[in-house]
Amino acid sequence: MNDGFQEFGLDVEDFGLSEEEEPAEASVESEEIAQAEALLPVTFLPWHKPRKQWVRDKQWWGQINSHILPNLRGMDTVRYFGLPGDDLLDVRYLQQKLSGSGKSVFILGLLSNQAGWEAAQKQLSKALDSDGIHRDSAVEKLNFDHLENPQSLAYQKMAKIGYFDVVNLDFCGNVIGPQLKSRRLDAIKNLLGYQFQVVPQRWLLFLTTRSSRATSCLETFNRLAECLDQNLTVDEFWDEFNARFDTTPIHANRCLDRPALDGQDFIDVYTIGLFKFIVGLAVKNKFKIKMDSVVKYDIEGEEASSDMISMCLVFTKVLNRPDGTAQEELTEPDMALRGLKKLKEMRCVDEIIVEDIDKYVACVKQKIILLEQSGRNVTGYVEEVCIKDIGVLGVTVEELNRRLAAL
């Protein structure tokens, strides 16, 4: 590992405490509100639930361990782009996992809330005192949505790094929320376009977003619905879609009845449309795409069914033969078709996590350790956070605490 910033082609000032100017008319985004609320004197927050640790371990780490580590080929650093919270729980967990194998994570994180960013600097400083995290890692006070503009400081910071093995877009709200319109979707498009240019072989995208009609900008949703409409006239795709999503309102000409979409039908079209939006970008840039894992979970207090979607996508570059022809021909309908089964069979983490008491306890233990490392008092965690799960598992608070103490 080279000294300083040279390994990533950076100057020291590239990671100074610079701020990107916000437009005067910019609204406060839901993620910024959530980050600000995280700093209030509240004991535990929604993302402190055991189910998020399941996602962190089974989805995110599982994909990194399967698809990235075997392909590092002598390199010792996983290059990671993310949107961390002020406690850096995701980074700390990845740091723990990598340090045991003599590897580390380099992170470029974007966090636009001032108070959250300041707290994240303290957490990052603590993390840098231990193995498993590259010393040039940084969390910048920048807005992810500014990536919609390639001239923005956020885009320039990203471009200085090179490529990322892992991109983790863990949003609290909807990618196409009413206040965002198409800004965030365009930012994602630019980020993916950048990655497709610079990644040498394989990379991962983790994307978490809400998907209900009530949380969506319907004008931007039409862009996703159009992605699905384009494939409904392809017979093989249509047959698979119609067999698996037979309640979706469709006109006789195989076109979505968009005004009639609601509830689970809307969520289905949203997730398929978003997946197809990404598939189209991948195929255009000669990358294979595989949906390796996708789950959902509920938002407490919301009437919508489980509309928080967490998907993991694997991108692999298709190389050319010596004669210049592609080793594998890619077509967008074929690539999209492969994801329909997983999207239909998507399970709810809230149900998965309570199927095995031993695995649940291990998940809770991992989460408590991470929270303690971030400086949070975990007294009463089981009683406050796990009480609903305990009822489903059929155990008592005392028994769960005994099991935790035994680990």
PDB file of N, CA and C in Angstrom, residues 166-264:
ATOM      1  N   VAL A 166     -17.390  -1.283  -4.951  1.00  0.00           N
ATOM      2  CA  VAL A 166     -18.716  -1.340  -4.337  1.00  0.00           C
ATOM      3  C   VAL A 166     -19.308   0.058  -4.284  1.00  0.00           C
ATOM      4  N   VAL A 167     -20.543   0.188  -4.740  1.00  0.00           N
ATOM      5  CA  VAL A 167     -21.303   1.431  -4.601  1.00  0.00           C
ATOM      6  C   VAL A 167     -22.537   1.099  -3.777  1.00  0.00           C
ATOM      7  N   ASN A 168     -22.670   1.729  -2.622  1.00  0.00           N
ATOM      8  CA  ASN A 168     -23.786   1.450  -1.713  1.00  0.00           C
ATOM      9  C   ASN A 168     -24.657   2.694  -1.586  1.00  0.00           C
ATOM     10  N   LEU A 169     -25.798   2.677  -2.268  1.00  0.00           N
ATOM     11  CA  LEU A 169     -26.740   3.798  -2.239  1.00  0.00           C
ATOM     12  C   LEU A 169     -27.897   3.415  -1.321  1.00  0.00           C
ATOM     13  N   ASP A 170     -27.694   3.645  -0.042  1.00  0.00           N
ATOM     14  CA  ASP A 170     -28.649   3.242   0.993  1.00  0.00           C
ATOM     15  C   ASP A 170     -29.490   4.457   1.372  1.00  0.00           C
ATOM     16  N   PHE A 171     -30.580   4.675   0.639  1.00  0.00           N
ATOM     17  CA  PHE A 171     -31.417   5.850   0.852  1.00  0.00           C
ATOM     18  C   PHE A 171     -32.485   5.578   1.906  1.00  0.00           C
ATOM     19  N   CYS A 172     -32.814   6.615   2.673  1.00  0.00           N
ATOM     20  CA  CYS A 172     -33.903   6.504   3.649  1.00  0.00           C
ATOM     21  C   CYS A 172     -35.263   6.634   2.971  1.00  0.00           C
ATOM     22  N   GLY A 173     -35.302   7.375   1.868  1.00  0.00           N
ATOM     23  CA  GLY A 173     -36.558   7.634   1.180  1.00  0.00           C
ATOM     24  C   GLY A 173     -36.595   7.008  -0.198  1.00  0.00           C
ATOM     25  N   ASN A 174     -37.391   7.626  -1.069  1.00  0.00           N
ATOM     26  CA  ASN A 174     -37.623   7.116  -2.413  1.00  0.00           C
ATOM     27  C   ASN A 174     -36.670   7.780  -3.399  1.00  0.00           C
ATOM     28  N   VAL A 175     -36.071   6.978  -4.266  1.00  0.00           N
ATOM     29  CA  VAL A 175     -35.177   7.501  -5.303  1.00  0.00           C
ATOM     30  C   VAL A 175     -35.886   8.541  -6.165  1.00  0.00           C
ATOM     31  N   ILE A 176     -37.199   8.372  -6.341  1.00  0.00           N
ATOM     32  CA  ILE A 176     -37.968   9.325  -7.152  1.00  0.00           C
ATOM     33  C   ILE A 176     -39.018  10.013  -6.283  1.00  0.00           C
ATOM     34  N   GLY A 177     -38.629  10.425  -5.078  1.00  0.00           N
ATOM     35  CA  GLY A 177     -39.557  11.117  -4.196  1.00  0.00           C
ATOM     36  C   GLY A 177     -40.102  12.387  -4.826  1.00  0.00           C
ATOM     37  N   PRO A 178     -41.316  12.830  -4.428  1.00  0.00           N
ATOM     38  CA  PRO A 178     -41.936  14.015  -5.040  1.00  0.00           C
ATOM     39  C   PRO A 178     -41.054  15.254  -5.011  1.00  0.00           C
ATOM     40  N   GLN A 179     -40.296  15.451  -3.926  1.00  0.00           N
ATOM     41  CA  GLN A 179     -39.452  16.641  -3.827  1.00  0.00           C
ATOM     42  C   GLN A 179     -38.210  16.540  -4.700  1.00  0.00           C
ATOM     43  N   LEU A 180     -37.857  15.319  -5.103  1.00  0.00           N
ATOM     44  CA  LEU A 180     -36.650  15.100  -5.903  1.00  0.00           C
ATOM     45  C   LEU A 180     -36.920  15.149  -7.394  1.00  0.00           C
ATOM     46  N   LYS A 181     -38.144  14.794  -7.777  1.00  0.00           N
ATOM     47  CA  LYS A 181     -38.495  14.649  -9.193  1.00  0.00           C
ATOM     48  C   LYS A 181     -37.509  13.669  -9.836  1.00  0.00           C
ATOM     49  N   SER A 182     -36.740  14.102 -10.827  1.00  0.00           N
ATOM     50  CA  SER A 182     -35.828  13.153 -11.492  1.00  0.00           C
ATOM     51  C   SER A 182     -34.369  13.376 -11.111  1.00  0.00           C
ATOM     52  N   ARG A 183     -34.105  14.286 -10.167  1.00  0.00           N
ATOM     53  CA  ARG A 183     -32.725  14.637  -9.846  1.00  0.00           C
ATOM     54  C   ARG A 183     -31.906  13.430  -9.404  1.00  0.00           C
ATOM     55  N   ARG A 184     -32.455  12.658  -8.476  1.00  0.00           N
ATOM     56  CA  ARG A 184     -31.677  11.544  -7.929  1.00  0.00           C
ATOM     57  C   ARG A 184     -31.526  10.429  -8.953  1.00  0.00           C
ATOM     58  N   LEU A 185     -32.558  10.184  -9.736  1.00  0.00           N
ATOM     59  CA  LEU A 185     -32.470   9.158 -10.772  1.00  0.00           C
ATOM     60  C   LEU A 185     -31.390   9.531 -11.782  1.00  0.00           C
ATOM     61  N   ASP A 186     -31.310  10.815 -12.127  1.00  0.00           N
ATOM     62  CA  ASP A 186     -30.273  11.265 -13.056  1.00  0.00           C
ATOM     63  C   ASP A 186     -28.888  11.186 -12.415  1.00  0.00           C
ATOM     64  N   ALA A 187     -28.818  11.439 -11.101  1.00  0.00           N
ATOM     65  CA  ALA A 187     -27.539  11.311 -10.393  1.00  0.00           C
ATOM     66  C   ALA A 187     -27.067   9.856 -10.413  1.00  0.00           C
ATOM     67  N   ILE A 188     -27.993   8.930 -10.199  1.00  0.00           N
ATOM     68  CA  ILE A 188     -27.652   7.503 -10.255  1.00  0.00           C
ATOM     69  C   ILE A 188     -27.202   7.130 -11.660  1.00  0.00           C
ATOM     70  N   LYS A 189     -27.900   7.641 -12.659  1.00  0.00           N
ATOM     71  CA  LYS A 189     -27.533   7.357 -14.054  1.00  0.00           C
ATOM     72  C   LYS A 189     -26.111   7.824 -14.342  1.00  0.00           C
ATOM     73  N   ASN A 190     -25.756   9.021 -13.865  1.00  0.00           N
ATOM     74  CA  ASN A 190     -24.403   9.533 -14.093  1.00  0.00           C
ATOM     75  C   ASN A 190     -23.356   8.723 -13.341  1.00  0.00           C
ATOM     76  N   LEU A 191     -23.683   8.312 -12.118  1.00  0.00           N
ATOM     77  CA  LEU A 191     -22.748   7.500 -11.336  1.00  0.00           C
ATOM     78  C   LEU A 191     -22.506   6.157 -12.016  1.00  0.00           C
ATOM     79  N   LEU A 192     -23.573   5.521 -12.477  1.00  0.00           N
ATOM     80  CA  LEU A 192     -23.424   4.243 -13.168  1.00  0.00           C
ATOM     81  C   LEU A 192     -22.656   4.416 -14.472  1.00  0.00           C
ATOM     82  N   GLY A 193     -22.965   5.490 -15.202  1.00  0.00           N
ATOM     83  CA  GLY A 193     -22.251   5.741 -16.451  1.00  0.00           C
ATOM     84  C   GLY A 193     -20.761   5.913 -16.221  1.00  0.00           C
ATOM     85  N   TYR A 194     -20.416   6.595 -15.132  1.00  0.00           N
ATOM     86  CA  TYR A 194     -19.007   6.773 -14.772  1.00  0.00           C
ATOM     87  C   TYR A 194     -18.364   5.422 -14.454  1.00  0.00           C
ATOM     88  N   GLN A 195     -19.030   4.620 -13.627  1.00  0.00           N
ATOM     89  CA  GLN A 195     -18.498   3.310 -13.256  1.00  0.00           C
ATOM     90  C   GLN A 195     -18.289   2.415 -14.476  1.00  0.00           C
ATOM     91  N   PHE A 196     -19.227   2.426 -15.388  1.00  0.00           N
ATOM     92  CA  PHE A 196     -19.111   1.580 -16.577  1.00  0.00           C
ATOM     93  C   PHE A 196     -17.909   1.971 -17.436  1.00  0.00           C
ATOM     94  N   GLN A 197     -17.486   3.218 -17.339  1.00  0.00           N
ATOM     95  CA  GLN A 197     -16.316   3.667 -18.098  1.00  0.00           C
ATOM     96  C   GLN A 197     -15.009   3.219 -17.460  1.00  0.00           C
ATOM     97  N   VAL A 198     -14.969   3.165 -16.120  1.00  0.00           N
ATOM     98  CA  VAL A 198     -13.674   3.028 -15.450  1.00  0.00           C
ATOM     99  C   VAL A 198     -13.440   1.691 -14.751  1.00  0.00           C
ATOM    100  N   VAL A 199     -14.497   0.930 -14.439  1.00  0.00           N
ATOM    101  CA  VAL A 199     -14.298  -0.348 -13.744  1.00  0.00           C
ATOM    102  C   VAL A 199     -13.682  -1.359 -14.700  1.00  0.00           C
ATOM    103  N   PRO A 200     -12.586  -2.005 -14.309  1.00  0.00           N
ATOM    104  CA  PRO A 200     -11.906  -2.929 -15.227  1.00  0.00           C
ATOM    105  C   PRO A 200     -12.638  -4.243 -15.454  1.00  0.00           C
ATOM    106  N   GLN A 201     -13.359  -4.752 -14.456  1.00  0.00           N
ATOM    107  CA  GLN A 201     -13.979  -6.066 -14.652  1.00  0.00           C
ATOM    108  C   GLN A 201     -15.333  -6.210 -13.976  1.00  0.00           C
ATOM    109  N   ARG A 202     -15.378  -6.113 -12.654  1.00  0.00           N
ATOM    110  CA  ARG A 202     -16.615  -6.413 -11.924  1.00  0.00           C
ATOM    111  C   ARG A 202     -16.818  -5.418 -10.792  1.00  0.00           C
ATOM    112  N   TRP A 203     -18.086  -5.080 -10.545  1.00  0.00           N
ATOM    113  CA  TRP A 203     -18.395  -4.225  -9.403  1.00  0.00           C
ATOM    114  C   TRP A 203     -19.816  -4.495  -8.923  1.00  0.00           C
ATOM    115  N   LEU A 204     -20.116  -4.007  -7.719  1.00  0.00           N
ATOM    116  CA  LEU A 204     -21.406  -4.239  -7.080  1.00  0.00           C
ATOM    117  C   LEU A 204     -22.139  -2.932  -6.856  1.00  0.00           C
ATOM    118  N   LEU A 205     -23.461  -2.981  -7.016  1.00  0.00           N
ATOM    119  CA  LEU A 205     -24.329  -1.865  -6.656  1.00  0.00           C
ATOM    120  C   LEU A 205     -25.334  -2.357  -5.631  1.00  0.00           C
ATOM    121  N   PHE A 206     -25.346  -1.713  -4.460  1.00  0.00           N
ATOM    122  CA  PHE A 206     -26.381  -1.946  -3.458  1.00  0.00           C
ATOM    123  C   PHE A 206     -27.304  -0.732  -3.501  1.00  0.00           C
ATOM    124  N   LEU A 207     -28.578  -0.959  -3.685  1.00  0.00           N
ATOM    125  CA  LEU A 207     -29.531   0.150  -3.815  1.00  0.00           C
ATOM    126  C   LEU A 207     -30.722  -0.100  -2.899  1.00  0.00           C
ATOM    127  N   THR A 208     -30.973   0.847  -2.000  1.00  0.00           N
ATOM    128  CA  THR A 208     -32.094   0.762  -1.070  1.00  0.00           C
ATOM    129  C   THR A 208     -32.998   1.963  -1.283  1.00  0.00           C
ATOM    130  N   THR A 209     -34.275   1.709  -1.531  1.00  0.00           N
ATOM    131  CA  THR A 209     -35.212   2.795  -1.822  1.00  0.00           C
ATOM    132  C   THR A 209     -36.624   2.393  -1.448  1.00  0.00           C
ATOM    133  N   ARG A 210     -37.441   3.370  -1.109  1.00  0.00           N
ATOM    134  CA  ARG A 210     -38.867   3.123  -0.970  1.00  0.00           C
ATOM    135  C   ARG A 210     -39.477   3.045  -2.363  1.00  0.00           C
ATOM    136  N   SER A 211     -40.677   2.447  -2.454  1.00  0.00           N
ATOM    137  CA  SER A 211     -41.222   2.173  -3.783  1.00  0.00           C
ATOM    138  C   SER A 211     -42.735   2.332  -3.885  1.00  0.00           C
ATOM    139  N   SER A 212     -43.377   2.864  -2.863  1.00  0.00           N
ATOM    140  CA  SER A 212     -44.837   2.973  -2.888  1.00  0.00           C
ATOM    141  C   SER A 212     -45.283   4.163  -3.731  1.00  0.00           C
ATOM    142  N   ARG A 213     -46.531   4.139  -4.143  1.00  0.00           N
ATOM    143  CA  ARG A 213     -47.094   5.232  -4.932  1.00  0.00           C
ATOM    144  C   ARG A 213     -47.076   6.544  -4.140  1.00  0.00           C
ATOM    145  N   ALA A 214     -47.414   6.466  -2.851  1.00  0.00           N
ATOM    146  CA  ALA A 214     -47.502   7.669  -2.026  1.00  0.00           C
ATOM    147  C   ALA A 214     -46.165   8.376  -1.867  1.00  0.00           C
ATOM    148  N   THR A 215     -45.051   7.643  -2.007  1.00  0.00           N
ATOM    149  CA  THR A 215     -43.734   8.252  -1.816  1.00  0.00           C
ATOM    150  C   THR A 215     -43.043   8.575  -3.141  1.00  0.00           C
ATOM    151  N   SER A 216     -43.754   8.410  -4.267  1.00  0.00           N
ATOM    152  CA  SER A 216     -43.142   8.566  -5.593  1.00  0.00           C
ATOM    153  C   SER A 216     -43.625   9.820  -6.313  1.00  0.00           C
ATOM    154  N   CYS A 217     -42.741  10.413  -7.084  1.00  0.00           N
ATOM    155  CA  CYS A 217     -43.114  11.447  -8.052  1.00  0.00           C
ATOM    156  C   CYS A 217     -43.658  10.711  -9.277  1.00  0.00           C
ATOM    157  N   LEU A 218     -44.938  10.857  -9.557  1.00  0.00           N
ATOM    158  CA  LEU A 218     -45.564  10.075 -10.625  1.00  0.00           C
ATOM    159  C   LEU A 218     -45.026  10.447 -11.998  1.00  0.00           C
ATOM    160  N   GLU A 219     -44.618  11.690 -12.160  1.00  0.00           N
ATOM    161  CA  GLU A 219     -44.038  12.090 -13.447  1.00  0.00           C
ATOM    162  C   GLU A 219     -42.749  11.315 -13.714  1.00  0.00           C
ATOM    163  N   THR A 220     -41.899  11.195 -12.700  1.00  0.00           N
ATOM    164  CA  THR A 220     -40.655  10.446 -12.866  1.00  0.00           C
ATOM    165  C   THR A 220     -40.922   8.945 -12.912  1.00  0.00           C
ATOM    166  N   PHE A 221     -41.935   8.504 -12.186  1.00  0.00           N
ATOM    167  CA  PHE A 221     -42.313   7.086 -12.236  1.00  0.00           C
ATOM    168  C   PHE A 221     -42.618   6.660 -13.671  1.00  0.00           C
ATOM    169  N   ASN A 222     -43.168   7.564 -14.460  1.00  0.00           N
ATOM    170  CA  ASN A 222     -43.480   7.224 -15.850  1.00  0.00           C
ATOM    171  C   ASN A 222     -42.230   6.807 -16.623  1.00  0.00           C
ATOM    172  N   ARG A 223     -41.076   7.349 -16.243  1.00  0.00           N
ATOM    173  CA  ARG A 223     -39.829   6.931 -16.897  1.00  0.00           C
ATOM    174  C   ARG A 223     -39.536   5.461 -16.612  1.00  0.00           C
ATOM    175  N   LEU A 224     -39.800   5.035 -15.384  1.00  0.00           N
ATOM    176  CA  LEU A 224     -39.573   3.635 -15.024  1.00  0.00           C
ATOM    177  C   LEU A 224     -40.621   2.736 -15.666  1.00  0.00           C
ATOM    178  N   ALA A 225     -41.870   3.201 -15.663  1.00  0.00           N
ATOM    179  CA  ALA A 225     -42.936   2.410 -16.283  1.00  0.00           C
ATOM    180  C   ALA A 225     -42.684   2.233 -17.774  1.00  0.00           C
ATOM    181  N   GLU A 226     -42.151   3.263 -18.412  1.00  0.00           N
ATOM    182  CA  GLU A 226     -41.853   3.173 -19.842  1.00  0.00           C
ATOM    183  C   GLU A 226     -40.790   2.112 -20.108  1.00  0.00           C
ATOM    184  N   CYS A 227     -39.838   1.985 -19.194  1.00  0.00           N
ATOM    185  CA  CYS A 227     -38.813   0.939 -19.344  1.00  0.00           C
ATOM    186  C   CYS A 227     -39.453  -0.444 -19.379  1.00  0.00           C
ATOM    187  N   LEU A 228     -40.484  -0.647 -18.560  1.00  0.00           N
ATOM    188  CA  LEU A 228     -41.180  -1.932 -18.555  1.00  0.00           C
ATOM    189  C   LEU A 228     -42.057  -2.084 -19.792  1.00  0.00           C
ATOM    190  N   ASP A 229     -42.772  -1.027 -20.151  1.00  0.00           N
ATOM    191  CA  ASP A 229     -43.634  -1.078 -21.340  1.00  0.00           C
ATOM    192  C   ASP A 229     -42.866  -1.515 -22.583  1.00  0.00           C
ATOM    193  N   GLN A 230     -41.630  -1.063 -22.697  1.00  0.00           N
ATOM    194  CA  GLN A 230     -40.828  -1.372 -23.883  1.00  0.00           C
ATOM    195  C   GLN A 230     -40.616  -2.872 -24.068  1.00  0.00           C
ATOM    196  N   ASN A 231     -40.654  -3.633 -22.983  1.00  0.00           N
ATOM    197  CA  ASN A 231     -40.394  -5.073 -23.074  1.00  0.00           C
ATOM    198  C   ASN A 231     -41.656  -5.925 -23.100  1.00  0.00           C
ATOM    199  N   LEU A 232     -42.803  -5.332 -22.813  1.00  0.00           N
ATOM    200  CA  LEU A 232     -44.029  -6.119 -22.777  1.00  0.00           C
ATOM    201  C   LEU A 232     -44.449  -6.597 -24.160  1.00  0.00           C
ATOM    202  N   THR A 233     -43.889  -5.998 -25.196  1.00  0.00           N
ATOM    203  CA  THR A 233     -44.186  -6.458 -26.559  1.00  0.00           C
ATOM    204  C   THR A 233     -43.225  -7.557 -27.014  1.00  0.00           C
ATOM    205  N   VAL A 234     -42.220  -7.862 -26.190  1.00  0.00           N
ATOM    206  CA  VAL A 234     -41.294  -8.966 -26.483  1.00  0.00           C
ATOM    207  C   VAL A 234     -41.911 -10.242 -25.914  1.00  0.00           C
ATOM    208  N   ASP A 235     -42.234 -11.195 -26.766  1.00  0.00           N
ATOM    209  CA  ASP A 235     -43.045 -12.347 -26.368  1.00  0.00           C
ATOM    210  C   ASP A 235     -42.492 -13.102 -25.168  1.00  0.00           C
ATOM    211  N   GLU A 236     -41.209 -13.422 -25.182  1.00  0.00           N
ATOM    212  CA  GLU A 236     -40.637 -14.205 -24.087  1.00  0.00           C
ATOM    213  C   GLU A 236     -40.724 -13.450 -22.768  1.00  0.00           C
ATOM    214  N   PHE A 237     -40.434 -12.148 -22.810  1.00  0.00           N
ATOM    215  CA  PHE A 237     -40.523 -11.329 -21.602  1.00  0.00           C
ATOM    216  C   PHE A 237     -41.979 -11.230 -21.150  1.00  0.00           C
ATOM    217  N   TRP A 238     -42.877 -10.993 -22.098  1.00  0.00           N
ATOM    218  CA  TRP A 238     -44.296 -10.869 -21.776  1.00  0.00           C
ATOM    219  C   TRP A 238     -44.828 -12.134 -21.106  1.00  0.00           C
ATOM    220  N   ASP A 239     -44.481 -13.286 -21.632  1.00  0.00           N
ATOM    221  CA  ASP A 239     -44.972 -14.545 -21.073  1.00  0.00           C
ATOM    222  C   ASP A 239     -44.529 -14.706 -19.619  1.00  0.00           C
ATOM    223  N   GLU A 240     -43.264 -14.386 -19.357  1.00  0.00           N
ATOM    224  CA  GLU A 240     -42.741 -14.517 -17.994  1.00  0.00           C
ATOM    225  C   GLU A 240     -43.388 -13.491 -17.071  1.00  0.00           C
ATOM    226  N   PHE A 241     -43.498 -12.256 -17.532  1.00  0.00           N
ATOM    227  CA  PHE A 241     -44.104 -11.196 -16.716  1.00  0.00           C
ATOM    228  C   PHE A 241     -45.566 -11.518 -16.420  1.00  0.00           C
ATOM    229  N   ASN A 242     -46.301 -11.903 -17.430  1.00  0.00           N
ATOM    230  CA  ASN A 242     -47.733 -12.172 -17.273  1.00  0.00           C
ATOM    231  C   ASN A 242     -47.983 -13.354 -16.346  1.00  0.00           C
ATOM    232  N   ALA A 243     -47.075 -14.320 -16.349  1.00  0.00           N
ATOM    233  CA  ALA A 243     -47.226 -15.489 -15.483  1.00  0.00           C
ATOM    234  C   ALA A 243     -46.943 -15.148 -14.024  1.00  0.00           C
ATOM    235  N   ARG A 244     -46.017 -14.249 -13.795  1.00  0.00           N
ATOM    236  CA  ARG A 244     -45.594 -13.948 -12.424  1.00  0.00           C
ATOM    237  C   ARG A 244     -46.306 -12.733 -11.832  1.00  0.00           C
ATOM    238  N   PHE A 245     -46.717 -11.795 -12.654  1.00  0.00           N
ATOM    239  CA  PHE A 245     -47.346 -10.561 -12.163  1.00  0.00           C
ATOM    240  C   PHE A 245     -48.711 -10.391 -12.831  1.00  0.00           C
ATOM    241  N   ASP A 246     -49.555 -11.402 -12.689  1.00  0.00           N
ATOM    242  CA  ASP A 246     -50.809 -11.453 -13.440  1.00  0.00           C
ATOM    243  C   ASP A 246     -51.882 -10.499 -12.939  1.00  0.00           C
ATOM    244  N   THR A 247     -51.670  -9.852 -11.778  1.00  0.00           N
ATOM    245  CA  THR A 247     -52.664  -8.893 -11.289  1.00  0.00           C
ATOM    246  C   THR A 247     -52.394  -7.477 -11.768  1.00  0.00           C
ATOM    247  N   THR A 248     -51.264  -7.264 -12.433  1.00  0.00           N
ATOM    248  CA  THR A 248     -50.910  -5.923 -12.908  1.00  0.00           C
ATOM    249  C   THR A 248     -51.906  -5.462 -13.965  1.00  0.00           C
ATOM    250  N   PRO A 249     -52.503  -4.263 -13.802  1.00  0.00           N
ATOM    251  CA  PRO A 249     -53.456  -3.773 -14.809  1.00  0.00           C
ATOM    252  C   PRO A 249     -52.756  -3.463 -16.133  1.00  0.00           C
ATOM    253  N   ILE A 250     -53.173  -4.165 -17.193  1.00  0.00           N
ATOM    254  CA  ILE A 250     -52.558  -4.046 -18.512  1.00  0.00           C
ATOM    255  C   ILE A 250     -53.648  -3.810 -19.554  1.00  0.00           C
ATOM    256  N   HIS A 251     -53.406  -2.883 -20.478  1.00  0.00           N
ATOM    257  CA  HIS A 251     -54.318  -2.675 -21.596  1.00  0.00           C
ATOM    258  C   HIS A 251     -54.189  -3.834 -22.585  1.00  0.00           C
ATOM    259  N   ALA A 252     -55.144  -3.936 -23.481  1.00  0.00           N
ATOM    260  CA  ALA A 252     -55.163  -5.032 -24.457  1.00  0.00           C
ATOM    261  C   ALA A 252     -53.950  -5.022 -25.372  1.00  0.00           C
ATOM    262  N   ASN A 253     -53.349  -3.856 -25.557  1.00  0.00           N
ATOM    263  CA  ASN A 253     -52.177  -3.755 -26.442  1.00  0.00           C
ATOM    264  C   ASN A 253     -50.861  -3.988 -25.695  1.00  0.00           C
ATOM    265  N   ARG A 254     -50.945  -4.659 -24.539  1.00  0.00           N
ATOM    266  CA  ARG A 254     -49.766  -4.960 -23.714  1.00  0.00           C
ATOM    267  C   ARG A 254     -49.075  -3.687 -23.235  1.00  0.00           C
ATOM    268  N   CYS A 255     -49.829  -2.757 -22.772  1.00  0.00           N
ATOM    269  CA  CYS A 255     -49.295  -1.501 -22.239  1.00  0.00           C
ATOM    270  C   CYS A 255     -49.853  -1.320 -20.832  1.00  0.00           C
ATOM    271  N   LEU A 256     -49.023  -0.891 -19.904  1.00  0.00           N
ATOM    272  CA  LEU A 256     -49.454  -0.701 -18.523  1.00  0.00           C
ATOM    273  C   LEU A 256     -50.585   0.314 -18.423  1.00  0.00           C
ATOM    274  N   ASP A 257     -51.568   0.011 -17.591  1.00  0.00           N
ATOM    275  CA  ASP A 257     -52.613   0.974 -17.249  1.00  0.00           C
ATOM    276  C   ASP A 257     -52.102   1.752 -16.039  1.00  0.00           C
ATOM    277  N   ARG A 258     -51.295   2.749 -16.288  1.00  0.00           N
ATOM    278  CA  ARG A 258     -50.565   3.423 -15.211  1.00  0.00           C
ATOM    279  C   ARG A 258     -51.458   4.068 -14.162  1.00  0.00           C
ATOM    280  N   PRO A 259     -52.549   4.774 -14.535  1.00  0.00           N
ATOM    281  CA  PRO A 259     -53.405   5.370 -13.499  1.00  0.00           C
ATOM    282  C   PRO A 259     -54.020   4.333 -12.555  1.00  0.00           C
ATOM    283  N   ALA A 260     -54.178   3.105 -13.024  1.00  0.00           N
ATOM    284  CA  ALA A 260     -54.803   2.060 -12.204  1.00  0.00           C
ATOM    285  C   ALA A 260     -53.818   1.376 -11.266  1.00  0.00           C
ATOM    286  N   LEU A 261     -52.541   1.654 -11.416  1.00  0.00           N
ATOM    287  CA  LEU A 261     -51.531   1.005 -10.575  1.00  0.00           C
ATOM    288  C   LEU A 261     -51.604   1.534  -9.150  1.00  0.00           C
ATOM    289  N   ASP A 262     -51.655   0.635  -8.194  1.00  0.00           N
ATOM    290  CA  ASP A 262     -51.689   1.026  -6.792  1.00  0.00           C
ATOM    291  C   ASP A 262     -51.246  -0.160  -5.944  1.00  0.00           C
ATOM    292  N   GLY A 263     -50.973   0.098  -4.676  1.00  0.00           N
ATOM    293  CA  GLY A 263     -50.608  -0.976  -3.763  1.00  0.00           C
ATOM    294  C   GLY A 263     -49.431  -1.791  -4.261  1.00  0.00           C
ATOM    295  N   GLN A 264     -49.542  -3.109  -4.151  1.00  0.00           N
ATOM    296  CA  GLN A 264     -48.450  -3.996  -4.535  1.00  0.00           C
ATOM    297  C   GLN A 264     -48.181  -3.950  -6.026  1.00  0.00           C
TER     298      GLN A 264
END
